[in-house]
XYZ file of C-alpha atoms in Angstrom:
441
model
C 172.101 -9.465 132.443
C 168.748 -7.900 133.347
C 166.596 -6.550 130.461
C 166.351 -2.774 130.073
C 163.293 -1.111 131.589
C 160.742 0.177 129.094
C 160.597 3.450 131.097
C 164.334 4.175 130.669
C 163.827 6.146 127.432
C 161.325 8.485 129.152
C 163.757 9.155 132.019
C 166.641 9.852 129.586
C 164.473 12.206 127.507
C 163.396 14.100 130.635
C 167.027 14.498 131.718
C 167.990 15.786 128.247
C 165.219 18.399 128.265
C 166.230 19.539 131.749
C 169.897 19.955 130.801
C 169.306 21.508 127.334
C 166.368 23.829 128.078
C 165.797 24.602 131.714
C 169.331 24.561 133.119
C 170.394 27.522 130.939
C 167.170 29.400 131.721
C 167.669 32.598 133.705
C 165.376 32.737 136.740
C 165.279 36.575 136.507
C 163.887 36.436 132.965
C 160.081 36.471 133.083
C 159.467 35.303 129.494
C 161.671 33.141 127.263
C 160.780 34.514 123.820
C 162.526 31.759 121.865
C 160.872 29.000 123.904
C 157.483 30.672 123.435
C 158.024 30.893 119.675
C 158.979 27.230 119.454
C 155.881 26.203 121.380
C 153.540 28.391 119.296
C 155.194 27.194 116.080
C 154.227 23.597 116.919
C 150.579 24.594 117.454
C 150.462 26.537 114.179
C 152.097 23.677 112.299
C 149.529 21.280 113.721
C 146.619 23.487 112.612
C 148.074 23.915 109.112
C 148.706 20.173 108.908
C 145.060 19.431 109.718
C 143.840 21.821 106.999
C 146.231 20.383 104.425
C 145.226 16.829 105.365
C 141.566 17.712 104.872
C 142.255 19.138 101.411
C 144.338 16.085 100.464
C 141.551 13.737 101.555
C 139.064 15.615 99.375
C 141.422 15.369 96.382
C 141.934 11.676 97.051
C 138.175 11.040 97.152
C 137.721 12.803 93.807
C 140.486 10.709 92.221
C 138.906 7.510 93.560
C 135.540 8.425 92.048
C 137.118 9.079 88.632
C 139.010 5.753 88.720
C 135.918 3.818 89.823
C 133.841 5.223 86.974
C 136.551 4.329 84.441
C 136.824 0.743 85.720
C 133.053 0.238 85.685
C 132.846 1.200 82.021
C 135.524 -1.315 81.021
C 133.898 -4.229 82.807
C 131.240 -6.255 81.043
C 127.953 -6.749 82.787
C 127.854 -10.503 82.090
C 131.274 -11.225 83.624
C 130.681 -9.576 86.953
C 131.210 -11.905 89.886
C 129.596 -11.318 93.224
C 132.006 -11.464 96.074
C 130.604 -12.640 99.322
C 131.857 -10.498 102.132
C 132.756 -12.459 105.189
C 131.078 -10.822 108.075
C 132.401 -11.474 111.522
C 129.859 -12.842 113.866
C 129.078 -10.285 116.447
C 128.460 -11.413 119.963
C 124.852 -10.953 120.904
C 124.408 -8.464 123.732
C 122.099 -10.210 126.191
C 121.506 -6.988 128.156
C 121.309 -4.408 125.361
C 117.914 -3.131 126.532
C 119.053 -2.438 130.109
C 120.891 0.508 131.651
C 124.225 0.263 133.475
C 122.547 1.254 136.743
C 120.066 -1.631 136.581
C 122.866 -4.094 135.803
C 124.880 -2.864 138.798
C 121.829 -3.122 141.057
C 121.284 -6.748 140.029
C 124.911 -7.677 140.693
C 124.907 -5.929 144.072
C 121.647 -7.540 145.204
C 122.851 -10.990 144.155
C 126.187 -10.500 145.947
C 128.460 -10.530 142.895
C 129.539 -6.865 143.090
C 130.906 -6.341 146.590
C 132.706 -3.657 148.567
C 136.433 -4.502 148.948
C 137.927 -4.381 152.415
C 140.194 -1.449 153.267
C 143.467 -3.397 153.246
C 146.836 -2.112 152.066
C 149.366 -4.310 150.328
C 151.881 -3.403 153.036
C 149.564 -5.108 155.552
C 150.518 -8.435 153.956
C 153.397 -9.176 156.309
C 156.332 -11.247 155.123
C 160.121 -11.266 155.065
C 162.703 -12.136 152.429
C 164.013 -15.691 152.197
C 167.543 -15.329 153.523
C 168.351 -18.960 152.677
C 167.204 -18.707 149.051
C 170.637 -18.020 147.552
C 172.191 -20.782 149.685
C 169.659 -23.334 148.438
C 170.260 -22.304 144.809
C 173.979 -22.947 145.221
C 173.263 -26.611 146.033
C 170.850 -26.930 143.038
C 167.714 -26.753 145.195
C 164.942 -24.461 143.999
C 163.625 -22.492 147.016
C 159.980 -21.643 147.532
C 159.125 -17.968 146.951
C 159.121 -15.858 150.088
C 156.127 -13.793 151.172
C 158.069 -10.673 150.255
C 158.511 -12.059 146.725
C 154.759 -12.669 146.540
C 154.044 -9.081 147.572
C 156.475 -7.805 144.931
C 154.920 -9.952 142.182
C 151.415 -8.780 143.115
C 152.587 -5.170 142.790
C 154.208 -5.823 139.416
C 151.437 -7.828 137.756
C 148.299 -6.309 139.288
C 148.689 -2.980 141.106
C 150.802 -1.165 138.489
C 148.785 -2.147 135.360
C 145.427 -1.581 137.068
C 146.428 1.649 138.768
C 147.947 3.463 135.773
C 146.871 3.567 132.148
C 150.352 4.846 131.203
C 152.006 1.791 132.768
C 149.523 -0.489 131.010
C 150.502 0.988 127.623
C 154.213 0.528 128.304
C 153.847 -2.817 130.077
C 150.819 -4.691 128.683
C 150.370 -7.446 131.207
C 148.217 -10.529 131.245
C 144.474 -10.430 131.945
C 144.320 -13.529 134.161
C 146.195 -14.496 137.324
C 145.939 -17.539 139.595
C 146.865 -17.397 143.281
C 147.469 -20.946 144.497
C 148.324 -21.968 148.032
C 147.051 -23.676 151.197
C 144.106 -22.285 153.092
C 145.043 -19.348 155.317
C 148.079 -17.976 153.432
C 146.295 -14.722 152.500
C 144.908 -15.201 148.976
C 141.656 -13.400 149.786
C 143.563 -10.627 151.572
C 145.735 -10.037 148.493
C 142.677 -9.737 146.239
C 141.129 -7.109 148.505
C 144.491 -5.322 148.838
C 144.784 -5.033 145.048
C 141.318 -3.441 144.853
C 142.055 -1.111 147.765
C 145.395 0.044 146.310
C 144.033 0.685 142.800
C 140.463 1.777 143.607
C 139.135 -1.096 141.505
C 135.603 -2.506 141.660
C 135.473 -6.080 142.961
C 133.295 -8.754 141.344
C 133.147 -11.990 143.355
C 132.291 -15.226 141.565
C 132.088 -18.560 143.334
C 131.111 -21.610 141.223
C 129.417 -23.125 144.276
C 126.888 -20.250 144.362
C 125.911 -20.423 140.712
C 123.744 -23.517 141.186
C 121.449 -21.630 143.567
C 121.492 -18.058 142.192
C 121.770 -18.559 138.420
C 120.964 -22.205 137.667
C 121.592 -22.910 134.000
C 122.328 -19.241 133.256
C 126.112 -19.071 133.586
C 126.494 -17.536 130.106
C 124.173 -14.681 131.081
C 125.935 -14.101 134.413
C 129.430 -14.046 132.923
C 128.250 -11.713 130.150
C 126.719 -9.456 132.792
C 129.841 -9.403 134.983
C 132.327 -8.816 132.174
C 130.159 -6.103 130.610
C 129.797 -4.138 133.855
C 133.482 -4.683 134.703
C 134.446 -3.182 131.353
C 132.275 -0.131 132.018
C 133.543 0.393 135.585
C 137.281 0.186 134.962
C 139.512 -0.520 136.811
C 137.862 -3.784 137.840
C 138.918 -7.065 139.415
C 136.898 -10.245 138.778
C 137.689 -12.651 141.615
C 136.882 -16.318 140.943
C 137.028 -18.253 144.199
C 137.766 -22.000 144.114
C 139.041 -21.560 140.570
C 139.844 -25.257 140.203
C 136.179 -26.377 140.339
C 135.304 -25.816 136.641
C 138.416 -27.802 135.651
C 137.985 -30.841 137.922
C 139.337 -34.135 136.602
C 137.165 -35.970 139.091
C 135.195 -34.714 142.065
C 137.042 -35.414 145.345
C 135.240 -38.011 147.478
C 135.011 -35.643 150.437
C 133.141 -33.081 148.321
C 130.924 -35.264 146.151
C 127.785 -34.934 148.223
C 127.576 -31.172 148.489
C 128.908 -30.591 144.971
C 126.649 -33.086 143.255
C 124.230 -30.285 142.432
C 127.156 -28.270 141.153
C 127.948 -30.853 138.507
C 124.344 -30.756 137.394
C 125.182 -27.165 136.499
C 127.249 -28.329 133.489
C 130.780 -27.315 134.453
C 131.889 -27.782 130.858
C 129.512 -25.003 129.896
C 130.895 -22.818 132.679
C 134.455 -23.385 131.452
C 133.449 -22.723 127.842
C 131.604 -19.507 128.715
C 134.531 -18.329 130.840
C 136.950 -18.724 127.919
C 134.446 -16.976 125.655
C 134.120 -14.040 128.057
C 137.878 -13.654 128.435
C 138.205 -13.119 124.677
C 136.102 -9.965 124.976
C 138.810 -8.268 127.061
C 141.181 -5.961 125.184
C 144.822 -5.263 125.992
C 144.072 -1.655 126.949
C 141.237 -2.653 129.318
C 142.065 -2.297 133.002
C 140.184 -5.457 133.914
C 141.933 -8.341 135.672
C 140.589 -11.826 136.421
C 142.123 -13.270 139.599
C 141.450 -16.879 140.551
C 142.231 -18.345 143.972
C 142.654 -22.049 144.565
C 143.341 -24.210 147.621
C 143.620 -27.464 145.668
C 144.817 -26.725 142.115
C 146.180 -30.267 141.763
C 142.571 -31.575 141.575
C 142.115 -29.809 138.212
C 143.299 -30.618 134.702
C 146.487 -28.638 134.241
C 146.142 -27.913 130.516
C 142.692 -26.217 130.490
C 143.423 -24.479 133.804
C 146.663 -22.951 132.472
C 144.895 -22.041 129.243
C 142.669 -19.682 131.232
C 145.193 -18.461 133.836
C 148.328 -17.301 132.022
C 150.229 -16.346 135.179
C 150.436 -18.423 138.365
C 151.775 -17.234 141.731
C 152.387 -20.024 144.246
C 151.978 -18.742 147.816
C 153.835 -20.870 150.393
C 153.394 -21.132 154.127
C 155.527 -18.537 156.015
C 159.118 -19.385 156.898
C 160.789 -18.702 160.260
C 161.669 -15.058 159.625
C 158.158 -14.268 158.372
C 156.542 -16.048 161.324
C 158.692 -14.083 163.754
C 157.595 -10.764 162.211
C 153.979 -11.998 162.034
C 153.823 -12.757 165.757
C 155.299 -9.367 166.596
C 153.068 -7.308 164.282
C 149.823 -9.198 164.993
C 150.296 -8.873 168.746
C 150.806 -5.133 168.369
C 147.779 -4.846 166.090
C 145.606 -6.515 168.745
C 146.846 -4.149 171.470
C 149.636 -6.128 173.160
C 153.254 -4.977 173.052
C 155.615 -8.010 173.200
C 157.698 -7.900 176.390
C 160.748 -9.765 177.674
C 158.568 -12.514 179.197
C 157.228 -13.514 175.746
C 159.601 -15.775 173.811
C 158.700 -14.883 170.231
C 161.563 -16.951 168.812
C 160.129 -20.130 170.379
C 156.634 -19.292 169.123
C 157.984 -18.801 165.586
C 159.817 -22.122 165.836
C 156.901 -24.251 167.080
C 154.489 -22.750 164.533
C 156.428 -24.212 161.606
C 153.742 -25.374 159.170
C 151.096 -22.947 160.442
C 149.794 -20.224 158.148
C 149.141 -16.527 158.740
C 145.480 -17.346 159.370
C 146.396 -19.842 162.087
C 148.640 -17.345 163.879
C 146.010 -14.582 163.675
C 143.365 -16.942 165.051
C 145.635 -17.958 167.956
C 146.419 -14.322 168.823
C 142.754 -13.305 168.830
C 141.703 -16.335 170.878
C 144.131 -15.349 173.653
C 143.911 -11.560 173.570
C 140.316 -11.236 174.706
C 139.186 -7.912 176.249
C 139.537 -9.240 179.811
C 143.084 -10.489 179.066
C 144.128 -7.155 177.583
C 143.115 -5.417 180.829
C 145.484 -7.662 182.840
C 148.557 -7.184 180.651
C 150.175 -4.628 182.973
C 149.784 -7.037 185.910
C 150.283 -10.383 184.149
C 152.562 -10.197 181.045
C 151.971 -12.503 178.128
C 153.854 -15.813 177.905
C 154.301 -18.238 175.029
C 152.509 -21.060 176.870
C 149.182 -19.199 176.648
C 149.075 -19.757 172.879
C 149.790 -23.511 173.001
C 146.187 -24.720 173.671
C 144.795 -22.712 170.771
C 147.534 -23.886 168.379
C 147.101 -27.524 169.396
C 143.492 -27.508 168.154
C 144.514 -26.359 164.642
C 145.509 -28.460 161.648
C 148.830 -27.247 160.167
C 149.967 -27.496 156.562
C 151.879 -30.768 156.446
C 154.941 -31.412 154.325
C 152.955 -33.738 152.038
C 150.541 -30.951 151.063
C 153.391 -28.524 150.387
C 155.138 -31.158 148.230
C 151.884 -31.642 146.297
C 151.835 -27.912 145.482
C 155.485 -28.026 144.370
C 154.903 -31.076 142.169
C 151.820 -29.490 140.595
C 153.672 -26.241 139.863
C 156.499 -28.136 138.130
C 153.931 -29.611 135.723
C 152.561 -26.211 134.696
C 153.980 -24.494 131.574
C 155.549 -21.814 133.779
C 157.158 -24.442 136.018
C 158.527 -26.378 133.015
C 160.051 -23.214 131.544
C 161.616 -22.417 134.897
C 163.086 -25.932 135.146
C 164.538 -25.704 131.619
C 166.117 -22.329 132.421
C 167.642 -23.711 135.629
C 169.017 -26.725 133.753
C 170.546 -24.512 131.061
C 172.221 -22.238 133.604
C 173.544 -25.276 135.474
C 175.050 -26.682 132.262
C 176.649 -23.320 131.495
C 178.196 -23.178 134.968
C 179.485 -26.732 134.525
C 181.003 -25.897 131.143
C 182.643 -22.768 132.568
C 184.078 -24.703 135.508
C 185.389 -27.430 133.171
C 187.025 -24.806 130.950
C 188.743 -23.190 133.919
C 189.946 -26.571 135.154
C 191.331 -27.478 131.721
C 193.087 -24.110 131.461
C 194.706 -24.618 134.851
C 195.970 -28.070 133.805
C 197.457 -26.683 130.576
C 199.158 -23.931 132.546
C 200.691 -26.433 134.981
C 202.037 -28.542 132.091
C 203.788 -25.544 130.607
């Protein structure tokens, strides 16, 4: 049974007001005297309430003064104990002397506050997984479809950032991790969220900190989070989010990231956690991390920062078929009968959206577009370009699945699946036993 929506009460109340008040209202009547009286009565009551509250507060203050004087007389001077008030440590504002305009100028010049691309969420092409229910029936957990990813992005990012009313009713998390192979559209989704909500985009890449702000990560994070809070709604995009949480630097990246580890990644992780605590529930600020290799990071500290994880898979057959069709049209070529899109979708199993877009653009050059009416497109024209690309192999996809199962969200999902499976087994056993008892009778 699905949980009730938190907006259901508002819809029911609106329907009640419509049926009780406005349905019996005569359209020929210019003024509803009773309705006007009720509305004015509420305003008058509110004004009287404020005046009475002010008088009551004054009376209360006078009573407190009388009681305090009485208690002070009874107390002996020698027995007074000084109570040390515990003062909360206030975070030091590192940029208190600077204006918001100067802070924005610094972030823009350094490339941390950027202009998001004009991309709609509907531009993220993907179909439903039509085999998902079939795989669940044989106790196999299917990968989320691209349509599921688009729906989750809308639910967890677009709605809370785009509406303060939704944020009050549905207080979501402040951090989100998009994990998936290179080319599946993580960057596109970040820009689409900003474009749909009108949010400001702050781009942080740990690899750039060693050159732009060496040894000053605390200052940079303070600067970014402060400006993001002032310019709500805001999205703070952390690219290569796994870098601050590395267990061990991969051998292929040790040379160019050696200077990065001189940056004190532990300090970066500590300052990031410290900055996240400054965000309030009502703030329309969201931190989105993107990662191509999340399995290189320590799971526990990574999941401590990113409360919600969305695993983005490579596109399945139905999504690839729609991708080929839509990308060809976007580049100016209408698929004809000579182009076997079904075969192209089949042979590109393992290729991402980025691979398919790159193959389409490499073939549809301006001179080729001019010849389309004389020489229609064929599937063989895309083979050379695809053969030079490296697809996402099954081993890499299995590594993502294994990593996701180890996350707290993956473990909860596995426990829920196991519980539902046991309940189905118990129900089936009960039905079987009932049938046997019936046959005996």
